[in-house]
XYZ file of C-alpha atoms in Angstrom:
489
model
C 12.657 44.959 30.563
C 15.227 42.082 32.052
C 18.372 41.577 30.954
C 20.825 38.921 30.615
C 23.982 38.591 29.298
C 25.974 35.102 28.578
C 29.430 35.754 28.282
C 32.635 33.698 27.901
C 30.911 31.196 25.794
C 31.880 29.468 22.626
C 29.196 30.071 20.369
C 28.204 27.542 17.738
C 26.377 29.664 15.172
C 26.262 27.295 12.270
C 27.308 30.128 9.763
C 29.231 28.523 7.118
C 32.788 29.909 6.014
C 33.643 30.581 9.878
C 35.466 27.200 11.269
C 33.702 23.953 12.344
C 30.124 24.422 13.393
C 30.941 28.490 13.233
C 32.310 28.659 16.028
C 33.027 31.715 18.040
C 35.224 31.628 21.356
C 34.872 34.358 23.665
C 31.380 35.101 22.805
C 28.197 36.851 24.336
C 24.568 36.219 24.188
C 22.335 39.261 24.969
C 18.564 37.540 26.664
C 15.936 40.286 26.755
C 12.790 39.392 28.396
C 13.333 35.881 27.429
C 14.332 36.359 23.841
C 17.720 36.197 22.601
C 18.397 40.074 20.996
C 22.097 39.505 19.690
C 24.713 37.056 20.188
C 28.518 37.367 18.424
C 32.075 38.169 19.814
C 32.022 39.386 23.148
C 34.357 42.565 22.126
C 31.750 43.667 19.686
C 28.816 43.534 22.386
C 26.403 46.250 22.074
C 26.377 49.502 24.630
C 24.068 49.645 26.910
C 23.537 46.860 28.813
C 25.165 47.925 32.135
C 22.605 46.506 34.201
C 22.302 43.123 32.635
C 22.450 40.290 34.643
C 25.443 38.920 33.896
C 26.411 35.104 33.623
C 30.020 33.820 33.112
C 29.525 30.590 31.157
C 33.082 29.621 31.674
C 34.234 28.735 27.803
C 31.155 26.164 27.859
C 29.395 25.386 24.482
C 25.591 27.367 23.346
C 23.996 25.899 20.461
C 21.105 26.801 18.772
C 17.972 25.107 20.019
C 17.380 21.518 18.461
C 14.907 20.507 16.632
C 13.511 16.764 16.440
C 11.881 15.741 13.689
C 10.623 12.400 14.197
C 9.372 11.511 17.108
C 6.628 8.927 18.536
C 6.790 10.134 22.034
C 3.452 9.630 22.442
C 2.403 5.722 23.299
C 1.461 2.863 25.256
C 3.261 -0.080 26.534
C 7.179 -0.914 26.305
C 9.049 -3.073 23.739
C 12.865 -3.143 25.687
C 12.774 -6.715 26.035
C 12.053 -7.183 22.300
C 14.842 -4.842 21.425
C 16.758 -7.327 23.725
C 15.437 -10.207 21.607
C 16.716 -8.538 18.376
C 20.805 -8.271 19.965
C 20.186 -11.787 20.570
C 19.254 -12.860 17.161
C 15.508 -13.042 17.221
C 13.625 -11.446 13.630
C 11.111 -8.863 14.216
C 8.510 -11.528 11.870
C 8.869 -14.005 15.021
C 8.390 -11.533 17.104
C 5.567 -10.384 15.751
C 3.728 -13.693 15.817
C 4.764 -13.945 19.334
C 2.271 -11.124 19.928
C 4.674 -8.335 20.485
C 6.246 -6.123 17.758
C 4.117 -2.900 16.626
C 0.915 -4.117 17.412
C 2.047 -4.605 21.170
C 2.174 -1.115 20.914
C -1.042 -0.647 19.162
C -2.683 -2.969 21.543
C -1.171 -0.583 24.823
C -1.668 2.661 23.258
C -5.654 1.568 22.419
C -6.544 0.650 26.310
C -4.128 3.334 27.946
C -6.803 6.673 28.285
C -5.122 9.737 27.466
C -4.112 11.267 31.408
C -2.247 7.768 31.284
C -0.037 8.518 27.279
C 0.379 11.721 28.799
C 2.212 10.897 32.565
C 3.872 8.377 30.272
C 5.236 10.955 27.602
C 6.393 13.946 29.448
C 9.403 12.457 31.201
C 10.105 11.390 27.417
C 10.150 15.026 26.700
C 11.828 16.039 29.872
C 14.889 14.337 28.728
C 14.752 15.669 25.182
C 14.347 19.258 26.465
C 17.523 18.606 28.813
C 19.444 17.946 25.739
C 18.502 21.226 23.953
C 15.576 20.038 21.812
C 12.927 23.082 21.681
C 10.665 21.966 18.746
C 9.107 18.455 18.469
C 7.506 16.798 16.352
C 4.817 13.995 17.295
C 3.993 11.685 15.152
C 0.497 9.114 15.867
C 0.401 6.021 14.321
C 0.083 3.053 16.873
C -3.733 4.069 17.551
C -4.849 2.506 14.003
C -8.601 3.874 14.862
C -9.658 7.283 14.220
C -10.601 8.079 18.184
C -6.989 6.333 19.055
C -5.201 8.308 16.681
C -7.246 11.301 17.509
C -6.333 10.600 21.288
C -2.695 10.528 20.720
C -2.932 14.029 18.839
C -4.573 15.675 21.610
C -1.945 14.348 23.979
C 1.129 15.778 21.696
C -0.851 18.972 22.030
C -1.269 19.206 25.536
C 2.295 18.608 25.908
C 2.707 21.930 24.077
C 1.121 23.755 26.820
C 2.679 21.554 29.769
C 6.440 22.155 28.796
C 8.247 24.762 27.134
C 8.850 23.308 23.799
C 6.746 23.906 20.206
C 4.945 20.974 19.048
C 4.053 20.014 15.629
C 2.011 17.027 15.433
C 1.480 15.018 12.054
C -0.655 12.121 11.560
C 0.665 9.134 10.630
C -1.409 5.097 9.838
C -0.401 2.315 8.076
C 2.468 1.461 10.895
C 0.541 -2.187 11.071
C -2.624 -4.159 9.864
C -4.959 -4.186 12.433
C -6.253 -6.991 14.440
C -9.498 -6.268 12.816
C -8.684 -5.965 9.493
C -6.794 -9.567 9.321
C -8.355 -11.821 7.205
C -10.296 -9.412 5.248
C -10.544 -10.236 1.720
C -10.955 -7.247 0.399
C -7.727 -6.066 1.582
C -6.138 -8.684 0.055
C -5.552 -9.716 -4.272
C -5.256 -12.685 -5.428
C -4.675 -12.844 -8.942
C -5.927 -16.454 -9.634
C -9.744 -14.979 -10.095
C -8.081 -12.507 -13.165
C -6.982 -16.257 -14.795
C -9.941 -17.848 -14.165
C -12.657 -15.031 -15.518
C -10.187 -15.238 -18.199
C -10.099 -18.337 -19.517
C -14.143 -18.495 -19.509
C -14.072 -15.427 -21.433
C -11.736 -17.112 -23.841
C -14.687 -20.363 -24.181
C -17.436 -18.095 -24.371
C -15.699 -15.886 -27.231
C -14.872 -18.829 -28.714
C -11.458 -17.956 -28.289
C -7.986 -20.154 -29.538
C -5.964 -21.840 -26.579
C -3.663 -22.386 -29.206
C -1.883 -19.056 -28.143
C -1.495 -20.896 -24.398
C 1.093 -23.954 -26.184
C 3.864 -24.504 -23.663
C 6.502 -23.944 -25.593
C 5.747 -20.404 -26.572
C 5.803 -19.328 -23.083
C 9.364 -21.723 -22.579
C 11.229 -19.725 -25.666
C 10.732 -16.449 -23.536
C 11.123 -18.017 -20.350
C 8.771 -15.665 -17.974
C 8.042 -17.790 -14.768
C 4.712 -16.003 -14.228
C 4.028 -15.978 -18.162
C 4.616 -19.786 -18.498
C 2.632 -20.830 -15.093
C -0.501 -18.844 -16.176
C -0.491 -20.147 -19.638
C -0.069 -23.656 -18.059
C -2.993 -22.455 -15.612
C -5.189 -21.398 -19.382
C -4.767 -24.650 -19.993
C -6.143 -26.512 -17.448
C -8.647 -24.616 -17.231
C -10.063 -24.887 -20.641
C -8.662 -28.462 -21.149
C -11.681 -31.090 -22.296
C -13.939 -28.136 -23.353
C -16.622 -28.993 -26.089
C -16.488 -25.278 -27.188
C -12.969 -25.187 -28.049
C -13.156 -28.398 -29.660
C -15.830 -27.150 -31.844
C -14.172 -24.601 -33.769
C -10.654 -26.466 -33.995
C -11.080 -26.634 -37.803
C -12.067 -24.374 -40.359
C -12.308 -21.308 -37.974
C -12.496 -18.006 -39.793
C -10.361 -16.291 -37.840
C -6.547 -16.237 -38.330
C -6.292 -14.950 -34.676
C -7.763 -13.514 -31.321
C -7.528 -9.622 -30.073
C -4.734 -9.509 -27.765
C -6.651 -9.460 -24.290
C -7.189 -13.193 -25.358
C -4.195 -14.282 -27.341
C -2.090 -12.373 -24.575
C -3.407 -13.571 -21.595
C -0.174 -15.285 -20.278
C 1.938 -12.370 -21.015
C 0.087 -9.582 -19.417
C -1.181 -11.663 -16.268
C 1.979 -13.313 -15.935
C 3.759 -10.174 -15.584
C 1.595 -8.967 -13.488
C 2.124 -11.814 -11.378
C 5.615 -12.046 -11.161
C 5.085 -8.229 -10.391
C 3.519 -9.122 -7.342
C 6.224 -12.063 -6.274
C 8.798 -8.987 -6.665
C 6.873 -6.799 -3.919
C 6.207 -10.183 -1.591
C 9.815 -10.284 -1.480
C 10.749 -6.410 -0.861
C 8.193 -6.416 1.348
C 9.042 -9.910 3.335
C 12.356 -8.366 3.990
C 11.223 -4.738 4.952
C 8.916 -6.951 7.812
C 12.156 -8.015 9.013
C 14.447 -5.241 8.222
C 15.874 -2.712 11.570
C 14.570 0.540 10.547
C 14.949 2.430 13.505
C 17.323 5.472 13.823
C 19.175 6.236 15.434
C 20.763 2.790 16.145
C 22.954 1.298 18.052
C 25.489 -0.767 16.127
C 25.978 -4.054 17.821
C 29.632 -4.713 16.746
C 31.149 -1.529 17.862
C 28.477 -0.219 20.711
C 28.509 3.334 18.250
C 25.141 5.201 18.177
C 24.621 6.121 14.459
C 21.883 8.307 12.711
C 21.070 7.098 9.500
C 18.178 6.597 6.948
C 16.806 3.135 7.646
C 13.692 4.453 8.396
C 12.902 5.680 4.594
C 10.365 3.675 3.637
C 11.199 4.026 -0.962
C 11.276 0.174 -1.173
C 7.975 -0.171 0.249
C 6.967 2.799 -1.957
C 8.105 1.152 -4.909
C 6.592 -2.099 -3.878
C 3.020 -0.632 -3.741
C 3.507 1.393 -7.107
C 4.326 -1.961 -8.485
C 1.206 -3.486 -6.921
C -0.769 -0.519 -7.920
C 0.582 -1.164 -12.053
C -0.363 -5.291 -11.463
C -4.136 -4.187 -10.498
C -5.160 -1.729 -13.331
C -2.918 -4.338 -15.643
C -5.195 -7.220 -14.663
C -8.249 -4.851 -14.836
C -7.562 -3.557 -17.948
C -7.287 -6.773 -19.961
C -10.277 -8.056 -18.323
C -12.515 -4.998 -19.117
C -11.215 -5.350 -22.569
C -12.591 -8.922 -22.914
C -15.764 -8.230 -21.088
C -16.360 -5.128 -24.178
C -15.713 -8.378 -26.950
C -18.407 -10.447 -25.415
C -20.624 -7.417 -25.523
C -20.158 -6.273 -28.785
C -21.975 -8.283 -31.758
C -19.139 -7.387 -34.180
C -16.204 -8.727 -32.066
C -18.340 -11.517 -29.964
C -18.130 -14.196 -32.734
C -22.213 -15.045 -32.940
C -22.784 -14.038 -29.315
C -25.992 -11.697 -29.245
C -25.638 -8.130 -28.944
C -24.929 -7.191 -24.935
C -25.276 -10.822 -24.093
C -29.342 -10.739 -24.066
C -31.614 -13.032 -25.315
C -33.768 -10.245 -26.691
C -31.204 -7.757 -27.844
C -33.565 -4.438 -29.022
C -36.392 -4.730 -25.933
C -33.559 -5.634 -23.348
C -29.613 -3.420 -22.637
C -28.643 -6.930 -21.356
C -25.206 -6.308 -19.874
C -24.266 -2.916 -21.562
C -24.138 -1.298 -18.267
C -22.573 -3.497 -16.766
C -19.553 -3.238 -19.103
C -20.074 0.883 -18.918
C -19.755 0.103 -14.909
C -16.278 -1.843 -15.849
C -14.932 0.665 -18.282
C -15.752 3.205 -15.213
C -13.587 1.276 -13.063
C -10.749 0.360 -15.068
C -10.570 4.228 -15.576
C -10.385 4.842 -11.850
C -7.876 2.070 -11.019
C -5.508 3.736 -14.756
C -5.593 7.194 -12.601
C -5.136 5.465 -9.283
C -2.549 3.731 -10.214
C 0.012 6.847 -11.045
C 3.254 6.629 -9.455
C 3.424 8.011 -5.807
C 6.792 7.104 -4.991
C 8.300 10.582 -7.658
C 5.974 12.816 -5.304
C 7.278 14.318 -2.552
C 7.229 17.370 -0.234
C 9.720 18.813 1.975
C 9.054 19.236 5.591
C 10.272 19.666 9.211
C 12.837 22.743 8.136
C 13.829 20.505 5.037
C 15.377 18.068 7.162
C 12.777 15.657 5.521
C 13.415 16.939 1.942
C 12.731 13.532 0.165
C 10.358 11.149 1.038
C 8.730 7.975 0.085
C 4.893 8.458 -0.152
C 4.414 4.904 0.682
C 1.723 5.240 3.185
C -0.329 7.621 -0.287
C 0.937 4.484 -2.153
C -0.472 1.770 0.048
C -3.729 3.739 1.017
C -5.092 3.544 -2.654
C -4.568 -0.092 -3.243
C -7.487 -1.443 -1.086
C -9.879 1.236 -3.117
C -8.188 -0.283 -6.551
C -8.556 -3.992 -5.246
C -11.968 -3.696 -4.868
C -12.164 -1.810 -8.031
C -10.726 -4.654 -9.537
C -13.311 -7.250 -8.109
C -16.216 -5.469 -9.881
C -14.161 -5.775 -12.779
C -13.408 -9.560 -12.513
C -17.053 -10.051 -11.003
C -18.874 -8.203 -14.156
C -16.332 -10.413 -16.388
C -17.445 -13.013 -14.512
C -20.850 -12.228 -15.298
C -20.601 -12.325 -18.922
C -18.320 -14.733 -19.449
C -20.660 -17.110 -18.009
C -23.695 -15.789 -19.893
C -21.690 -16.351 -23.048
C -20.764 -19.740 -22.583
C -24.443 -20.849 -21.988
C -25.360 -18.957 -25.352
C -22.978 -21.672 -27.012
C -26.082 -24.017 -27.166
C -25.779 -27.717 -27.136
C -21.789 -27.348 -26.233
C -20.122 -27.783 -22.683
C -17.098 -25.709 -21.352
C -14.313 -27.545 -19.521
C -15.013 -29.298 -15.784
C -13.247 -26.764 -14.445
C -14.885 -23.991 -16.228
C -18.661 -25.342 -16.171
C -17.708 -25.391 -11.826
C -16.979 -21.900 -12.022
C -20.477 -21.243 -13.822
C -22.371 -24.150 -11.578
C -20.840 -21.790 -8.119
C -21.856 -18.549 -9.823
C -25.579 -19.701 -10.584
C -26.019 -20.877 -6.761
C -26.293 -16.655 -6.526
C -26.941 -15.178 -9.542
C -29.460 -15.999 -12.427
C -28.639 -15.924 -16.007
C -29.805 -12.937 -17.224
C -33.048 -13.110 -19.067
C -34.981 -9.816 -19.520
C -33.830 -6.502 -17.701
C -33.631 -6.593 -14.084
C -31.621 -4.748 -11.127
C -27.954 -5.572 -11.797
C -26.390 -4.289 -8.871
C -27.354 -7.488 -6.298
C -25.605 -9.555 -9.116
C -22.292 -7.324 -9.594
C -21.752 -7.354 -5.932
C -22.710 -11.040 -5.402
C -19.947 -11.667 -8.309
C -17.350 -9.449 -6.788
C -17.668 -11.100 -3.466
C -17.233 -14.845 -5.528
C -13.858 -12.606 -6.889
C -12.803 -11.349 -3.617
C -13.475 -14.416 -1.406
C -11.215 -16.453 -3.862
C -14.209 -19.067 -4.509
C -13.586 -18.551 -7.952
C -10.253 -20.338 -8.495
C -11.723 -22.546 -5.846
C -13.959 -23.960 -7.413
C -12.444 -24.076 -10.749
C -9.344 -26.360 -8.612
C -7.098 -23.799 -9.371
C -5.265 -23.525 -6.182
C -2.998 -26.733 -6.876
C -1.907 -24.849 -10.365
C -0.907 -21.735 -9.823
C 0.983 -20.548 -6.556
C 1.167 -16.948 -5.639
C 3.771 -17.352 -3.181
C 6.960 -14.871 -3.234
C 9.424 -16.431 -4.868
């Protein structure tokens, strides 16, 4: 066995009720074959160690062995000059569209090979092991591929058997949006298809637009709320349906997922502003730490880097989805049900009895909106501490965000199967024409899906209708884009 002892040292033992950092001058620290045994006052050192090595530390301070919790040692390229760009004024969204920014990064770390993250990391963890640091953690997250992610875990691991320090490595995405992903519709909702697929579900049912009169929406003064009921409007504006059925209608009033189409999708649209805007900000927020304040030249550890507003925002955006879904699967169960359609045929077949017409379909919806009601639980109330409880609350925003491309998409078979049987519905309203803007929706749907006569395969036409939803042809072609602006505000 070898032995070493420390002496005249001022030990910093972190016990509470002992002084500052518990300290204790005149201390000892007893190594035996490499492990620390005992360490305390140096008049209470144990017997017995006479042939220690001994070491006179000269008053100097021993601290327990750090630990860093949050690291991305492990990565391509360097990003000084942009941190230069930031003292000088520039925003990290100008940055970005300069090319640099995280995807710099992403772009390095993707074409360096793994010898080349590794010569590039260790002096990184040279310099944390001088300080004292003796576990690491190492996050990924600027490989944005599964083999680049997987590359930059298998460096943090070799570094564990390079240098004398425990690594923990933890995966983590959603630093950027890919290159590849930009553009993608899917990834991307646009709630002008939920007010469109609305308002021909209103025509075919027959529906009142009375509930739509401006001034309703003024009195309660919603932004969203009045600019989709101004959007109901023009949409159904001029239609021969409606003005059919403007006298001596038997009904005093429509089921709420008609009547309160401005209300719900309105909310859920000024929803979505409310996240644009956290999330514009957050793009150009500092959320580094530690950093170094400007003003005073001070190095300061704080919190910046908790990412609860973003975690909020996608909650938020997760409640606007299954909203917007939920109405629409409620109006798309109307049209097929004989006692709520108003004269429309039962499951919106010509042949109700030989033919299920659209009842699928609408089990396919009610399926979905299900999915996107569980999906769209809170994630920002869960959390898990980690890393020796130094990361005892976190955000979840990267659960949060992960589920929202699954519900968007979710929400375009919705919107598509509405789509679907809105348009079926208004043709079964023989001899009478929807609105211009209306009859275009049902003119672009036709140039890919027939109306449905007897049975066939549905699935071709639910995912031809989604893509219509998810493309954003829809409001396209109903001239919707001039009337209702998604912008943040």
């Amino acid at each position: 066995m070898t032995r070493t002892l420390l002496r005249n040292a001022t030990l910093a033992t972190m016990l509470p009720g002992s002084g500052p950092y518990g300290l204790i001058p005149q201390g000892a620290v007893i190594i035996e074959d490499g492990r620390i045994s005992w360490a305390g006052p140096e008049a209470e050192s144990p017997a017995g160690i006479d042939d220690a090595e001994t070491v006179d530390l000269g008053g100097r301070l021993v601290t327990p062995a750090l630990i860093d919790c949050h690291t991305h040692l492990v990565h391509g390229g360097n990003r000084a000059q942009e941190f230069e760009r930031r003292l000088q004024g520039a925003s990290y969204e100008q940055i970005a569209r300069e090319g640099g920014g995280i995807m710099s990064t992403v772009t390095a770390t993707r074409a360096a090979s793994a010898e080349e993250l590794l010569a590039t990391a260790l002096p990184r963890v040279d310099a944390l092991l001088a300080e004292g640091v003796a576990t690491l953690e190492i996050k990924s997250g600027y490989g944005l591929t599964i083999e680049d992610e997987l590359k930059m875990l298998r460096v943090a691991r070799r570094i564990a058997d390079l240098r004398p320090v425990r690594v923990v490595t933890s995966y983590l995405a959603a630093h950027a949006v890919p290159a590849e992903y930009r553009g993608r519709p899917d990834a991307y909702l646009d709630g002008r298809g939920a007010v469109v697929t609305g308002a021909l579900s209103t025509d075919a049912m027959m529906g009142s637009s009375a509930p739509f009169d401006e001034e309703i929406h003024t009195l309660r003064g919603h932004k969203g709320q009045i600019e989709v009921a101004a959007a109901l409007r023009f949409l159904i504006a001029g239609s021969a349906i409606r003005e059919s059925h403007l006298r001596n209608d038997k009904r005093v009033q429509d089921p709420y997922c008609i009547r309160c189409q401005p209300q719900v999708t309105g909310a859920s649209v000024g929803l979505l502003r409310q996240t644009a805007e956290t999330l514009r900000v957050e793009a150009n927020a500092v959320t580094d730490n530690p950093l170094v304040l400007s003003s005073s030249g001070a190095i300061v550890s704080g919190g910046n880097f908790h990412a609860e507003p973003v975690a909020f925002a996608a909650d938020q955006i997760a409640l606007a989805i299954a909203e917007l879904g939920s109405i629409a699967q409620r109006r798309i169960a109307l049209m097929v049900d004989p006692a709520l359609s108003f004269d429309l045929p039962p499951f919106l077949t010509p042949e109700p009895g030989l033919n299920s017409g659209y009842m699928i379909a609408e089990v396919t919806s009610a399926a979905l909106m299900s999915e996107n009601k569980h999906l769209a639980n809170p994630c920002s109330t869960d959390s898990t501490p980690t890393s020796a409880n130094q990361e005892d609350h976190v955000s979840m925003a990267a659960h949060g965000a992960r589920r929202l491309m699954r519900m968007n998409a979710n929400l375009s078979h919705i919107l598509g199967i509405e789509l679907l049987c809105a348009a079926q519905g208004v043709q079964f309203r023989t001899g009478l024409k929807s609105s211009v803007p209306l009859e275009s929706v049902v003119g672009r749907l036709r140039q890919h899906c027939d109306a449905l006569g007897n049975d066939r395969y549905l699935a071709p036409d639910l995912a031809a209708a989604a893509e219509l939803i998810r493309t954003g042809q829809i409001p396209e072609a109903a001239g919707l884009t001039t009337h209702l602006r998604l912008e943040a505000a």
